[in-house]
Structure formats: structure tokens, C-alpha cells
Short mmCIF file of N, CA and C in Angstrom, two decimals:
data_model
loop_
_atom_site.label_atom_id
_atom_site.label_comp_id
_atom_site.label_asym_id
_atom_site.label_seq_id
_atom_site.Cartn_x
_atom_site.Cartn_y
_atom_site.Cartn_z
N MET A 1 40.07 33.95 -35.10
CA MET A 1 39.97 32.61 -34.58
C MET A 1 38.50 32.23 -34.42
N GLY A 2 38.18 30.99 -34.73
CA GLY A 2 36.81 30.52 -34.64
C GLY A 2 36.38 30.26 -33.22
N LYS A 3 35.13 29.94 -33.10
CA LYS A 3 34.56 29.62 -31.79
C LYS A 3 35.10 28.28 -31.31
N ASN A 4 35.26 28.16 -29.99
CA ASN A 4 35.61 26.86 -29.40
C ASN A 4 34.37 25.98 -29.39
N ILE A 5 34.58 24.70 -29.58
CA ILE A 5 33.51 23.71 -29.44
C ILE A 5 33.82 22.92 -28.17
N TYR A 6 32.95 23.05 -27.19
CA TYR A 6 33.16 22.39 -25.90
C TYR A 6 32.47 21.04 -25.83
N MET A 7 32.98 20.22 -24.92
CA MET A 7 32.30 19.01 -24.45
C MET A 7 31.91 19.30 -23.01
N LEU A 8 30.81 18.72 -22.55
CA LEU A 8 30.37 18.88 -21.17
C LEU A 8 29.93 17.54 -20.64
N CYS A 9 30.39 17.21 -19.43
CA CYS A 9 29.92 16.00 -18.76
C CYS A 9 29.24 16.41 -17.46
N VAL A 10 28.02 15.90 -17.27
CA VAL A 10 27.23 16.21 -16.09
C VAL A 10 26.94 14.91 -15.34
N ASP A 11 27.45 14.81 -14.13
CA ASP A 11 27.24 13.61 -13.31
C ASP A 11 27.45 14.00 -11.85
N ASP A 12 26.64 13.47 -10.95
CA ASP A 12 26.78 13.82 -9.55
C ASP A 12 27.84 12.99 -8.83
N GLU A 13 28.47 12.05 -9.53
CA GLU A 13 29.52 11.22 -8.93
C GLU A 13 30.89 11.70 -9.39
N ALA A 14 31.73 12.12 -8.41
CA ALA A 14 33.06 12.65 -8.72
C ALA A 14 33.91 11.63 -9.48
N GLU A 15 33.77 10.35 -9.13
CA GLU A 15 34.58 9.32 -9.79
C GLU A 15 34.25 9.24 -11.28
N VAL A 16 32.98 9.41 -11.63
CA VAL A 16 32.56 9.36 -13.03
C VAL A 16 33.16 10.56 -13.77
N LEU A 17 33.07 11.75 -13.18
CA LEU A 17 33.63 12.95 -13.82
C LEU A 17 35.13 12.79 -14.04
N GLU A 18 35.83 12.24 -13.04
CA GLU A 18 37.28 12.01 -13.18
C GLU A 18 37.57 11.02 -14.29
N ALA A 19 36.78 9.96 -14.40
CA ALA A 19 36.98 8.95 -15.43
C ALA A 19 36.75 9.55 -16.82
N VAL A 20 35.70 10.36 -16.96
CA VAL A 20 35.42 10.99 -18.25
C VAL A 20 36.56 11.94 -18.62
N GLU A 21 37.01 12.75 -17.66
CA GLU A 21 38.14 13.66 -17.92
C GLU A 21 39.37 12.88 -18.39
N ARG A 22 39.66 11.79 -17.72
CA ARG A 22 40.81 10.96 -18.08
C ARG A 22 40.62 10.34 -19.47
N ASP A 23 39.44 9.77 -19.71
CA ASP A 23 39.20 9.05 -20.97
C ASP A 23 39.14 9.98 -22.18
N LEU A 24 38.69 11.20 -22.01
CA LEU A 24 38.54 12.11 -23.14
C LEU A 24 39.69 13.13 -23.25
N SER A 25 40.72 12.97 -22.43
CA SER A 25 41.81 13.96 -22.40
C SER A 25 42.49 14.12 -23.76
N SER A 26 42.51 13.07 -24.58
CA SER A 26 43.18 13.18 -25.88
C SER A 26 42.45 14.12 -26.84
N LEU A 27 41.20 14.42 -26.57
CA LEU A 27 40.43 15.33 -27.44
C LEU A 27 40.44 16.77 -26.94
N GLU A 28 40.93 16.98 -25.71
CA GLU A 28 40.79 18.30 -25.07
C GLU A 28 41.59 19.43 -25.70
N ASN A 29 42.62 19.14 -26.45
CA ASN A 29 43.35 20.22 -27.11
C ASN A 29 42.46 20.96 -28.09
N GLN A 30 41.59 20.22 -28.76
CA GLN A 30 40.71 20.84 -29.75
C GLN A 30 39.30 21.07 -29.23
N PHE A 31 38.87 20.25 -28.28
CA PHE A 31 37.51 20.33 -27.73
C PHE A 31 37.60 20.37 -26.21
N PRO A 32 37.67 21.57 -25.62
CA PRO A 32 37.79 21.67 -24.17
C PRO A 32 36.63 20.96 -23.47
N LEU A 33 36.94 20.32 -22.35
CA LEU A 33 35.93 19.60 -21.58
C LEU A 33 35.61 20.36 -20.31
N GLU A 34 34.33 20.59 -20.10
CA GLU A 34 33.83 21.17 -18.85
C GLU A 34 33.09 20.07 -18.11
N ILE A 35 33.08 20.16 -16.78
CA ILE A 35 32.34 19.19 -15.98
C ILE A 35 31.40 19.92 -15.03
N ALA A 36 30.32 19.21 -14.68
CA ALA A 36 29.35 19.76 -13.74
C ALA A 36 28.80 18.60 -12.92
N SER A 37 28.55 18.85 -11.63
CA SER A 37 28.08 17.78 -10.76
C SER A 37 26.57 17.82 -10.52
N SER A 38 25.87 18.72 -11.22
CA SER A 38 24.41 18.79 -11.11
C SER A 38 23.87 19.51 -12.34
N ALA A 39 22.57 19.40 -12.54
CA ALA A 39 21.94 20.11 -13.65
C ALA A 39 22.07 21.62 -13.46
N ALA A 40 21.94 22.09 -12.22
CA ALA A 40 22.07 23.53 -11.95
C ALA A 40 23.48 24.02 -12.30
N GLU A 41 24.49 23.25 -11.92
CA GLU A 41 25.87 23.60 -12.26
C GLU A 41 26.06 23.56 -13.78
N ALA A 42 25.43 22.59 -14.43
CA ALA A 42 25.52 22.48 -15.89
C ALA A 42 24.93 23.72 -16.55
N ARG A 43 23.82 24.21 -16.02
CA ARG A 43 23.21 25.41 -16.59
C ARG A 43 24.14 26.61 -16.48
N ALA A 44 24.89 26.72 -15.38
CA ALA A 44 25.86 27.80 -15.22
C ALA A 44 26.99 27.66 -16.25
N VAL A 45 27.44 26.44 -16.50
CA VAL A 45 28.47 26.19 -17.51
C VAL A 45 27.93 26.54 -18.90
N LEU A 46 26.69 26.14 -19.19
CA LEU A 46 26.07 26.44 -20.48
C LEU A 46 26.00 27.96 -20.69
N LYS A 47 25.64 28.69 -19.65
CA LYS A 47 25.56 30.15 -19.74
C LYS A 47 26.94 30.73 -20.01
N LYS A 48 27.96 30.21 -19.33
CA LYS A 48 29.33 30.69 -19.54
C LYS A 48 29.78 30.45 -20.99
N ILE A 49 29.45 29.28 -21.53
CA ILE A 49 29.84 28.95 -22.90
C ILE A 49 29.16 29.89 -23.89
N VAL A 50 27.85 30.06 -23.75
CA VAL A 50 27.12 30.93 -24.70
C VAL A 50 27.53 32.39 -24.53
N ASP A 51 27.77 32.83 -23.29
CA ASP A 51 28.18 34.22 -23.05
C ASP A 51 29.54 34.52 -23.66
N SER A 52 30.40 33.50 -23.77
CA SER A 52 31.74 33.70 -24.34
C SER A 52 31.72 33.58 -25.87
N GLY A 53 30.54 33.29 -26.43
CA GLY A 53 30.43 33.16 -27.88
C GLY A 53 30.88 31.81 -28.41
N ASP A 54 31.08 30.86 -27.51
CA ASP A 54 31.51 29.53 -27.90
C ASP A 54 30.31 28.61 -28.09
N GLU A 55 30.57 27.34 -28.37
CA GLU A 55 29.50 26.38 -28.64
C GLU A 55 29.72 25.11 -27.83
N LEU A 56 28.63 24.38 -27.63
CA LEU A 56 28.71 23.07 -26.98
C LEU A 56 28.42 22.02 -28.04
N GLY A 57 29.44 21.24 -28.36
CA GLY A 57 29.30 20.21 -29.39
C GLY A 57 28.60 18.97 -28.88
N VAL A 58 28.94 18.55 -27.65
CA VAL A 58 28.36 17.32 -27.11
C VAL A 58 28.25 17.43 -25.59
N ILE A 59 27.15 16.91 -25.07
CA ILE A 59 26.96 16.79 -23.63
C ILE A 59 26.77 15.33 -23.28
N PHE A 60 27.54 14.88 -22.30
CA PHE A 60 27.36 13.54 -21.72
C PHE A 60 26.67 13.78 -20.39
N CYS A 61 25.50 13.19 -20.21
CA CYS A 61 24.70 13.52 -19.04
C CYS A 61 24.17 12.27 -18.36
N ASP A 62 24.40 12.18 -17.05
CA ASP A 62 23.83 11.12 -16.24
C ASP A 62 22.33 11.37 -16.14
N HIS A 63 21.57 10.30 -15.88
CA HIS A 63 20.13 10.49 -15.73
C HIS A 63 19.75 10.73 -14.27
N VAL A 64 20.18 9.84 -13.39
CA VAL A 64 19.76 9.91 -11.99
C VAL A 64 20.67 10.88 -11.23
N MET A 65 20.14 12.08 -10.98
CA MET A 65 20.86 13.11 -10.22
C MET A 65 19.88 13.78 -9.28
N PRO A 66 20.38 14.34 -8.18
CA PRO A 66 19.47 15.05 -7.27
C PRO A 66 18.88 16.29 -7.93
N ASP A 67 17.69 16.66 -7.52
CA ASP A 67 16.99 17.88 -7.94
C ASP A 67 16.42 17.83 -9.35
N GLU A 68 17.24 17.52 -10.35
CA GLU A 68 16.77 17.50 -11.73
C GLU A 68 17.46 16.35 -12.46
N THR A 69 16.68 15.54 -13.17
CA THR A 69 17.26 14.40 -13.87
C THR A 69 17.96 14.85 -15.15
N GLY A 70 18.81 13.98 -15.64
CA GLY A 70 19.48 14.26 -16.90
C GLY A 70 18.50 14.42 -18.05
N VAL A 71 17.46 13.61 -18.06
CA VAL A 71 16.46 13.71 -19.12
C VAL A 71 15.78 15.08 -19.08
N GLU A 72 15.48 15.59 -17.88
CA GLU A 72 14.88 16.92 -17.77
C GLU A 72 15.82 18.00 -18.30
N LEU A 73 17.11 17.88 -17.98
CA LEU A 73 18.09 18.85 -18.48
C LEU A 73 18.20 18.78 -20.00
N LEU A 74 18.31 17.58 -20.54
CA LEU A 74 18.43 17.41 -21.99
C LEU A 74 17.19 17.91 -22.72
N THR A 75 16.03 17.68 -22.13
CA THR A 75 14.78 18.15 -22.73
C THR A 75 14.74 19.68 -22.76
N ALA A 76 15.18 20.31 -21.67
CA ALA A 76 15.23 21.78 -21.64
C ALA A 76 16.21 22.30 -22.68
N MET A 77 17.33 21.61 -22.84
CA MET A 77 18.32 22.04 -23.84
C MET A 77 17.76 21.90 -25.25
N GLU A 78 17.03 20.83 -25.50
CA GLU A 78 16.48 20.59 -26.84
C GLU A 78 15.51 21.69 -27.23
N GLY A 79 14.83 22.27 -26.25
CA GLY A 79 13.87 23.32 -26.52
C GLY A 79 14.50 24.71 -26.66
N SER A 80 15.81 24.80 -26.52
CA SER A 80 16.51 26.09 -26.59
C SER A 80 17.27 26.20 -27.90
N ASP A 81 17.11 27.33 -28.59
CA ASP A 81 17.83 27.53 -29.85
C ASP A 81 19.34 27.41 -29.68
N ALA A 82 19.85 27.86 -28.55
CA ALA A 82 21.30 27.84 -28.32
C ALA A 82 21.86 26.42 -28.26
N TRP A 83 21.03 25.45 -27.85
CA TRP A 83 21.54 24.09 -27.62
C TRP A 83 20.86 23.03 -28.49
N ALA A 84 19.99 23.43 -29.38
CA ALA A 84 19.26 22.45 -30.19
C ALA A 84 20.19 21.60 -31.05
N GLN A 85 21.31 22.16 -31.51
CA GLN A 85 22.26 21.41 -32.34
C GLN A 85 23.24 20.57 -31.53
N THR A 86 23.35 20.84 -30.22
CA THR A 86 24.27 20.09 -29.38
C THR A 86 23.91 18.61 -29.41
N ARG A 87 24.92 17.77 -29.55
CA ARG A 87 24.72 16.32 -29.55
C ARG A 87 24.56 15.87 -28.10
N LYS A 88 23.50 15.11 -27.84
CA LYS A 88 23.14 14.75 -26.47
C LYS A 88 23.32 13.25 -26.23
N VAL A 89 24.14 12.93 -25.22
CA VAL A 89 24.46 11.54 -24.91
C VAL A 89 24.08 11.26 -23.46
N LEU A 90 23.22 10.27 -23.25
CA LEU A 90 22.88 9.84 -21.90
C LEU A 90 23.95 8.86 -21.46
N LEU A 91 24.62 9.17 -20.36
CA LEU A 91 25.73 8.37 -19.83
C LEU A 91 25.29 7.86 -18.47
N THR A 92 24.72 6.66 -18.44
CA THR A 92 24.11 6.23 -17.19
C THR A 92 24.03 4.72 -17.08
N GLY A 93 23.92 4.27 -15.88
CA GLY A 93 23.71 2.85 -15.63
C GLY A 93 22.36 2.60 -14.99
N GLN A 94 21.60 3.67 -14.75
CA GLN A 94 20.38 3.53 -13.96
C GLN A 94 19.11 4.03 -14.65
N ALA A 95 19.21 4.48 -15.87
CA ALA A 95 18.00 4.98 -16.52
C ALA A 95 17.07 3.83 -16.86
N SER A 96 15.82 3.99 -16.53
CA SER A 96 14.83 2.98 -16.90
C SER A 96 14.58 3.06 -18.40
N GLN A 97 13.93 2.05 -18.92
CA GLN A 97 13.58 2.07 -20.34
C GLN A 97 12.69 3.27 -20.64
N GLU A 98 11.77 3.57 -19.73
CA GLU A 98 10.87 4.70 -19.93
C GLU A 98 11.64 6.02 -19.99
N ALA A 99 12.62 6.18 -19.08
CA ALA A 99 13.42 7.41 -19.06
C ALA A 99 14.25 7.53 -20.34
N THR A 100 14.78 6.42 -20.81
CA THR A 100 15.57 6.44 -22.04
C THR A 100 14.70 6.81 -23.23
N ILE A 101 13.51 6.24 -23.29
CA ILE A 101 12.58 6.56 -24.38
C ILE A 101 12.20 8.03 -24.32
N GLU A 102 11.95 8.54 -23.11
CA GLU A 102 11.62 9.96 -22.95
C GLU A 102 12.78 10.83 -23.42
N ALA A 103 14.00 10.44 -23.09
CA ALA A 103 15.17 11.20 -23.52
C ALA A 103 15.30 11.22 -25.04
N ILE A 104 14.97 10.12 -25.67
CA ILE A 104 15.03 10.04 -27.12
C ILE A 104 13.93 10.91 -27.74
N ASN A 105 12.72 10.76 -27.23
CA ASN A 105 11.57 11.45 -27.81
C ASN A 105 11.51 12.94 -27.49
N ARG A 106 11.83 13.32 -26.26
CA ARG A 106 11.66 14.72 -25.85
C ARG A 106 12.98 15.46 -25.72
N GLY A 107 14.05 14.74 -25.42
CA GLY A 107 15.33 15.40 -25.16
C GLY A 107 16.27 15.40 -26.34
N GLY A 108 15.82 14.85 -27.46
CA GLY A 108 16.68 14.84 -28.64
C GLY A 108 17.92 14.00 -28.44
N LEU A 109 17.82 12.93 -27.65
CA LEU A 109 18.97 12.09 -27.35
C LEU A 109 19.56 11.52 -28.63
N ASP A 110 20.88 11.64 -28.77
CA ASP A 110 21.57 11.15 -29.96
C ASP A 110 22.27 9.82 -29.72
N HIS A 111 22.59 9.53 -28.46
CA HIS A 111 23.31 8.29 -28.17
C HIS A 111 23.13 7.93 -26.70
N PHE A 112 23.34 6.67 -26.41
CA PHE A 112 23.25 6.17 -25.03
C PHE A 112 24.53 5.40 -24.74
N VAL A 113 25.20 5.72 -23.63
CA VAL A 113 26.38 4.99 -23.18
C VAL A 113 26.08 4.43 -21.80
N ALA A 114 26.18 3.12 -21.68
CA ALA A 114 25.91 2.47 -20.40
C ALA A 114 27.17 2.47 -19.53
N LYS A 115 26.97 2.71 -18.24
CA LYS A 115 28.06 2.57 -17.27
C LYS A 115 28.14 1.10 -16.88
N PRO A 116 29.31 0.55 -16.70
CA PRO A 116 30.61 1.15 -16.99
C PRO A 116 30.91 1.08 -18.49
N TRP A 117 31.67 2.01 -18.98
CA TRP A 117 32.05 2.05 -20.40
C TRP A 117 33.53 1.75 -20.50
N THR A 118 34.01 1.56 -21.71
CA THR A 118 35.45 1.45 -21.93
C THR A 118 35.95 2.78 -22.47
N LYS A 119 37.20 3.08 -22.23
CA LYS A 119 37.80 4.32 -22.73
C LYS A 119 37.63 4.39 -24.25
N GLU A 120 37.92 3.31 -24.94
CA GLU A 120 37.82 3.28 -26.40
C GLU A 120 36.39 3.60 -26.85
N ASN A 121 35.41 3.02 -26.18
CA ASN A 121 34.01 3.28 -26.54
C ASN A 121 33.65 4.76 -26.32
N LEU A 122 34.06 5.32 -25.19
CA LEU A 122 33.71 6.71 -24.91
C LEU A 122 34.37 7.66 -25.91
N ILE A 123 35.62 7.42 -26.25
CA ILE A 123 36.31 8.25 -27.24
C ILE A 123 35.61 8.12 -28.60
N ASN A 124 35.26 6.89 -28.98
CA ASN A 124 34.58 6.68 -30.26
C ASN A 124 33.25 7.41 -30.31
N VAL A 125 32.49 7.36 -29.23
CA VAL A 125 31.21 8.06 -29.17
C VAL A 125 31.44 9.57 -29.26
N ALA A 126 32.41 10.09 -28.50
CA ALA A 126 32.70 11.53 -28.53
C ALA A 126 33.10 11.97 -29.93
N ARG A 127 33.99 11.21 -30.57
CA ARG A 127 34.42 11.56 -31.93
C ARG A 127 33.25 11.54 -32.91
N ALA A 128 32.42 10.50 -32.83
CA ALA A 128 31.28 10.39 -33.74
C ALA A 128 30.31 11.55 -33.55
N GLN A 129 30.02 11.89 -32.30
CA GLN A 129 29.06 12.96 -32.03
C GLN A 129 29.63 14.33 -32.41
N LEU A 130 30.92 14.55 -32.13
CA LEU A 130 31.54 15.81 -32.52
C LEU A 130 31.65 15.94 -34.04
N THR A 131 31.92 14.84 -34.72
CA THR A 131 31.94 14.84 -36.18
C THR A 131 30.58 15.26 -36.71
N GLU A 132 29.54 14.66 -36.17
CA GLU A 132 28.17 14.99 -36.59
C GLU A 132 27.86 16.46 -36.31
N TYR A 133 28.31 16.96 -35.16
CA TYR A 133 28.08 18.36 -34.81
C TYR A 133 28.76 19.29 -35.83
N VAL A 134 30.02 19.01 -36.15
CA VAL A 134 30.76 19.84 -37.11
C VAL A 134 30.04 19.86 -38.46
N ILE A 135 29.58 18.70 -38.91
CA ILE A 135 28.90 18.61 -40.20
C ILE A 135 27.56 19.34 -40.16
N ARG A 136 26.77 19.09 -39.13
CA ARG A 136 25.42 19.68 -39.04
C ARG A 136 25.42 21.19 -38.83
N THR A 137 26.48 21.71 -38.23
CA THR A 137 26.54 23.16 -38.00
C THR A 137 27.27 23.88 -39.13
N ASP A 138 27.57 23.14 -40.18
CA ASP A 138 28.14 23.70 -41.40
C ASP A 138 29.47 24.42 -41.15
N ARG A 139 30.26 23.88 -40.24
CA ARG A 139 31.60 24.43 -39.98
C ARG A 139 32.57 23.92 -41.03
N ASP A 140 33.67 24.59 -41.18
CA ASP A 140 34.72 24.11 -42.06
C ASP A 140 35.30 22.83 -41.43
N PRO A 141 35.16 21.68 -42.09
CA PRO A 141 35.62 20.43 -41.51
C PRO A 141 37.13 20.23 -41.51
N LEU A 142 37.87 21.00 -42.33
CA LEU A 142 39.31 20.78 -42.48
C LEU A 142 40.10 20.76 -41.17
N PRO A 143 39.86 21.68 -40.24
CA PRO A 143 40.66 21.67 -39.00
C PRO A 143 40.43 20.44 -38.12
N TYR A 144 39.38 19.68 -38.41
CA TYR A 144 39.02 18.56 -37.53
C TYR A 144 39.38 17.20 -38.12
N LEU A 145 39.97 17.18 -39.30
CA LEU A 145 40.26 15.91 -39.97
C LEU A 145 41.13 14.98 -39.13
N ALA A 146 42.12 15.52 -38.43
CA ALA A 146 43.05 14.68 -37.68
C ALA A 146 42.44 14.09 -36.40
N SER A 147 41.47 14.79 -35.81
CA SER A 147 40.97 14.33 -34.52
C SER A 147 39.60 13.66 -34.58
N LEU A 148 38.85 13.88 -35.65
CA LEU A 148 37.51 13.30 -35.73
C LEU A 148 37.44 12.26 -36.84
N ASP A 149 36.25 11.93 -37.29
CA ASP A 149 36.05 10.90 -38.31
C ASP A 149 36.42 11.48 -39.69
N ALA A 150 37.63 11.20 -40.12
CA ALA A 150 38.15 11.80 -41.36
C ALA A 150 37.33 11.40 -42.57
N ALA A 151 36.85 10.17 -42.62
CA ALA A 151 36.07 9.72 -43.78
C ALA A 151 34.76 10.52 -43.90
N LYS A 152 34.05 10.68 -42.79
CA LYS A 152 32.79 11.44 -42.81
C LYS A 152 33.04 12.92 -43.11
N LEU A 153 34.10 13.47 -42.53
CA LEU A 153 34.40 14.88 -42.77
C LEU A 153 34.84 15.09 -44.22
N SER A 154 35.61 14.16 -44.76
CA SER A 154 36.03 14.26 -46.16
C SER A 154 34.83 14.22 -47.09
N ALA A 155 33.88 13.36 -46.78
CA ALA A 155 32.65 13.30 -47.59
C ALA A 155 31.91 14.63 -47.51
N ALA A 156 31.87 15.23 -46.34
CA ALA A 156 31.20 16.53 -46.18
C ALA A 156 31.94 17.61 -46.96
N ILE A 157 33.26 17.56 -46.94
CA ILE A 157 34.07 18.52 -47.70
C ILE A 157 33.76 18.37 -49.19
N TYR A 158 33.71 17.15 -49.65
CA TYR A 158 33.44 16.88 -51.05
C TYR A 158 32.05 17.39 -51.45
N ARG A 159 31.05 17.11 -50.57
CA ARG A 159 29.68 17.57 -50.84
C ARG A 159 29.59 19.09 -50.90
N LYS A 160 30.37 19.77 -50.06
CA LYS A 160 30.34 21.23 -50.03
C LYS A 160 31.08 21.83 -51.22
N GLY A 161 31.82 21.00 -51.96
CA GLY A 161 32.55 21.51 -53.10
C GLY A 161 33.87 22.15 -52.76
N ILE A 162 34.35 21.94 -51.52
CA ILE A 162 35.65 22.48 -51.14
C ILE A 162 36.75 21.79 -51.94
N ILE A 163 36.56 20.49 -52.12
CA ILE A 163 37.49 19.70 -52.93
C ILE A 163 36.66 19.04 -54.03
N THR A 164 37.14 19.12 -55.24
CA THR A 164 36.43 18.47 -56.33
C THR A 164 37.26 17.32 -56.86
N ASP A 165 36.65 16.48 -57.68
CA ASP A 165 37.37 15.32 -58.19
C ASP A 165 38.02 15.60 -59.54
N SER A 166 38.17 16.85 -59.92
CA SER A 166 38.78 17.16 -61.21
C SER A 166 40.29 17.22 -61.13
#
């Protein structure tokens, strides 16, 4: 059996974590969701994922949190070989333009979702980022066709020569 690809949401507001869990529940059969209420808790989850030999496909991270900001956490992850491929999404309603630019430039930010979001938007962002993760990490895309972006995965399959046009 292959490695699990996890999703992680980091936010200090319990209501936000509950909303993310609810909104992304349709993806959890294939992409388990972990939650953390602080950057320190997120680091413990990251350690658990790497220690189990699994991977983190996408992290949704709030910016304004006590002790350590989301941008600081994302920047630390970007500098680590274990998390450099992880897709990083800032999920916040309070990040300044400067913080967002810093997240893009230093934290390898891949997407920004403003609070409040819609369920459809959050699922679409998660699918797009997980699709990109599967492609960039050179995983076999076939198991993910039903739950992710089938057109992009099919193109990747074709490019890899798994399926030819003959």
C-alpha cells in the first residue's frame, strides 16, 4: 500500500477548524485531514506524518495566531526538504498585504483563501492543490482520477506514457 497523503488545517479558532472539517469531509476517504490549533501543534502533527512515512499534500494555514504566525510556519516548512513539495494555502481574513507577499515570496505560498469562504470554493482549492501535489511528486495519478482534477491527471498520465494514443 502506498503512502497516505494528508491535508492539514492550522487555525486557532475552533469554529474555523470545524468548518474546514465539514467542508472537506468528502475528500477525507482518500486524503485524511488533520487539524491543529497552533503552529506548535501543527509541528507535532507534521512530525507524526513524517514519522509514519506518510506525506502532507496540502496545508491550509491561518496567518494571525498566537506565538507564531502562519507565514512563519509556512516559511519554515518551505525550507525543509520534508515539506518543500507540500502545497501551501493561506486561509485567513486578517493577513495584511505585506504578510501575504511575504508568504508568497518566502513561504512558497501556492494559494490564498479569504475568510469567509464557500464550501465549493474550499473543495475546489483543495482538489486543485492536491492534484498539483500528485503530479509534482510523480505519483501514479490513476488512483486519484475520481476525486481530483481528472483532466489534469489524465494529461499527466499521457505525458508519462502510461496511456498512449495508439
